[in-house]
C-alpha cells in the first residue's frame, strides 16, 4: 500500500504580515519603556580626577568584611544588625560621615550586597569600597 505524500505550500512573504505587526509593536513598546527608565537610574556623583579630599578621623567609619563573613567596625567584630544601628546613629550625629568598606577577596558577595543595601537605605552620602590587599 502506497501512501500519498502531499506537498506543502511554502508560505508567501505576504502572509507574514502578522509577524511584522507584532515586531513593530514590540519595538514601540521597548522604546516607550526605555524612555521611562532613563529618569530613574542610579545617580552617582564621582569625584574629580586627581582631586583629593580631607576627612576627619571622627567622620570616617571603616567597615571590614572578612572571608568568613564576619564584619568589623573599627577593628571590633559586630553583627550585621549592630552595624546598621551604629551607622544610623553615626550618620544622625554626623551627616558628613564617610563609610569605607574593605572587602576580603574571598568574602561572600551576598554580604557585600547586603551592606550596600543597608548603606543605601540609611542614605549615606559618602561611601567607598575596595578589595583588601593581601597584607591587610
Short mmCIF file of C-alpha atoms in Angstrom, two decimals:
data_model
loop_
_atom_site.label_atom_id
_atom_site.label_comp_id
_atom_site.label_asym_id
_atom_site.label_seq_id
_atom_site.Cartn_x
_atom_site.Cartn_y
_atom_site.Cartn_z
CA UNK A 1 0.00 0.00 0.00
CA UNK A 2 1.47 3.24 -1.12
CA UNK A 3 0.82 6.37 0.91
CA UNK A 4 0.23 9.60 -0.83
CA UNK A 5 2.50 12.41 0.15
CA UNK A 6 1.27 15.90 -0.16
CA UNK A 7 3.47 18.80 -0.96
CA UNK A 8 3.08 21.63 1.43
CA UNK A 9 2.76 25.07 0.03
CA UNK A 10 5.51 27.42 1.07
CA UNK A 11 4.10 30.47 2.75
CA UNK A 12 4.48 33.52 0.66
CA UNK A 13 6.18 36.61 2.13
CA UNK A 14 2.83 38.37 2.05
CA UNK A 15 1.48 36.00 4.72
CA UNK A 16 3.98 37.22 7.31
CA UNK A 17 2.07 40.44 7.95
CA UNK A 18 1.05 39.36 11.43
CA UNK A 19 4.66 38.80 12.44
CA UNK A 20 5.75 42.20 11.16
CA UNK A 21 2.89 43.86 13.07
CA UNK A 22 3.96 42.09 16.23
CA UNK A 23 7.60 43.07 15.72
CA UNK A 24 6.60 46.69 15.16
CA UNK A 25 4.51 46.75 18.36
CA UNK A 26 7.37 45.24 20.36
CA UNK A 27 9.79 47.86 19.06
CA UNK A 28 7.39 50.67 20.03
CA UNK A 29 6.80 49.09 23.45
CA UNK A 30 10.51 48.86 24.31
CA UNK A 31 11.18 52.38 23.04
CA UNK A 32 8.48 53.75 25.35
CA UNK A 33 9.67 51.71 28.35
CA UNK A 34 13.31 52.74 27.81
CA UNK A 35 12.26 56.39 27.94
CA UNK A 36 10.62 55.91 31.34
CA UNK A 37 13.58 54.09 32.88
CA UNK A 38 16.10 56.78 31.94
CA UNK A 39 14.78 59.12 34.62
CA UNK A 40 15.04 56.62 37.46
CA UNK A 41 18.63 55.44 37.09
CA UNK A 42 21.16 55.28 39.90
CA UNK A 43 22.58 58.76 40.33
CA UNK A 44 26.24 58.80 41.24
CA UNK A 45 28.45 61.82 41.59
CA UNK A 46 32.07 60.87 41.13
CA UNK A 47 34.92 62.97 42.48
CA UNK A 48 37.03 64.96 40.09
CA UNK A 49 40.04 63.20 38.60
CA UNK A 50 43.14 63.85 40.66
CA UNK A 51 41.15 65.64 43.34
CA UNK A 52 41.79 64.86 46.98
CA UNK A 53 39.54 65.42 49.93
CA UNK A 54 40.38 65.52 53.61
CA UNK A 55 38.26 63.60 56.06
CA UNK A 56 38.38 63.97 59.80
CA UNK A 57 39.03 60.74 61.64
CA UNK A 58 35.76 61.06 63.56
CA UNK A 59 33.86 61.30 60.26
CA UNK A 60 35.32 58.03 58.91
CA UNK A 61 33.88 54.60 59.63
CA UNK A 62 35.94 51.73 58.25
CA UNK A 63 33.97 48.51 57.83
CA UNK A 64 35.94 45.37 57.09
CA UNK A 65 34.18 42.33 55.62
CA UNK A 66 36.20 39.19 56.34
CA UNK A 67 36.40 35.95 54.35
CA UNK A 68 34.39 34.06 56.99
CA UNK A 69 31.54 36.59 56.75
CA UNK A 70 32.35 38.44 59.96
CA UNK A 71 32.06 42.22 59.98
CA UNK A 72 34.49 44.54 61.75
CA UNK A 73 33.78 48.17 62.51
CA UNK A 74 36.94 49.95 63.67
CA UNK A 75 38.57 46.56 64.45
CA UNK A 76 35.62 45.38 66.57
CA UNK A 77 33.67 42.32 65.39
CA UNK A 78 29.93 43.09 65.26
CA UNK A 79 26.77 41.62 63.74
CA UNK A 80 25.02 42.97 60.67
CA UNK A 81 22.13 44.35 62.75
CA UNK A 82 24.53 46.11 65.14
CA UNK A 83 26.34 47.58 62.16
CA UNK A 84 23.09 49.06 60.86
CA UNK A 85 22.25 50.60 64.23
CA UNK A 86 25.71 52.07 64.73
CA UNK A 87 25.93 53.53 61.24
CA UNK A 88 22.45 55.02 61.63
CA UNK A 89 23.47 56.64 64.93
CA UNK A 90 26.72 57.98 63.49
CA UNK A 91 25.03 59.41 60.40
CA UNK A 92 22.41 61.09 62.61
CA UNK A 93 25.17 62.73 64.68
CA UNK A 94 27.48 63.47 61.76
CA UNK A 95 25.70 63.91 58.40
CA UNK A 96 29.06 64.11 56.58
CA UNK A 97 30.01 60.62 57.75
CA UNK A 98 32.15 58.71 55.25
CA UNK A 99 31.95 54.94 55.19
CA UNK A 100 34.71 52.84 53.69
CA UNK A 101 34.08 49.15 53.10
CA UNK A 102 37.15 46.91 52.85
CA UNK A 103 36.22 43.61 51.22
CA UNK A 104 38.30 40.46 51.61
CA UNK A 105 38.79 38.80 48.18
CA UNK A 106 37.28 35.54 49.49
CA UNK A 107 34.24 37.21 51.09
CA UNK A 108 30.74 36.07 50.16
CA UNK A 109 29.37 38.70 47.82
CA UNK A 110 25.83 38.42 49.17
CA UNK A 111 27.21 40.03 52.34
CA UNK A 112 28.65 42.84 50.22
CA UNK A 113 25.27 43.35 48.57
CA UNK A 114 23.57 43.37 51.99
CA UNK A 115 25.93 46.07 53.28
CA UNK A 116 25.46 48.13 50.10
CA UNK A 117 21.70 47.87 50.53
CA UNK A 118 21.95 48.97 54.15
CA UNK A 119 24.13 51.96 53.22
CA UNK A 120 21.64 52.94 50.52
CA UNK A 121 18.68 52.55 52.91
CA UNK A 122 20.41 54.74 55.52
CA UNK A 123 21.05 57.39 52.83
CA UNK A 124 24.79 57.60 53.47
CA UNK A 125 26.12 60.16 51.00
CA UNK A 126 29.86 59.44 51.25
CA UNK A 127 30.68 55.79 50.64
CA UNK A 128 33.59 53.92 49.10
CA UNK A 129 34.63 50.31 48.88
CA UNK A 130 37.64 48.35 47.72
CA UNK A 131 39.19 44.92 47.93
CA UNK A 132 41.69 44.34 50.70
CA UNK A 133 45.27 43.73 49.72
CA UNK A 134 46.98 40.51 50.81
CA UNK A 135 48.99 42.30 53.50
CA UNK A 136 45.96 44.00 55.13
#
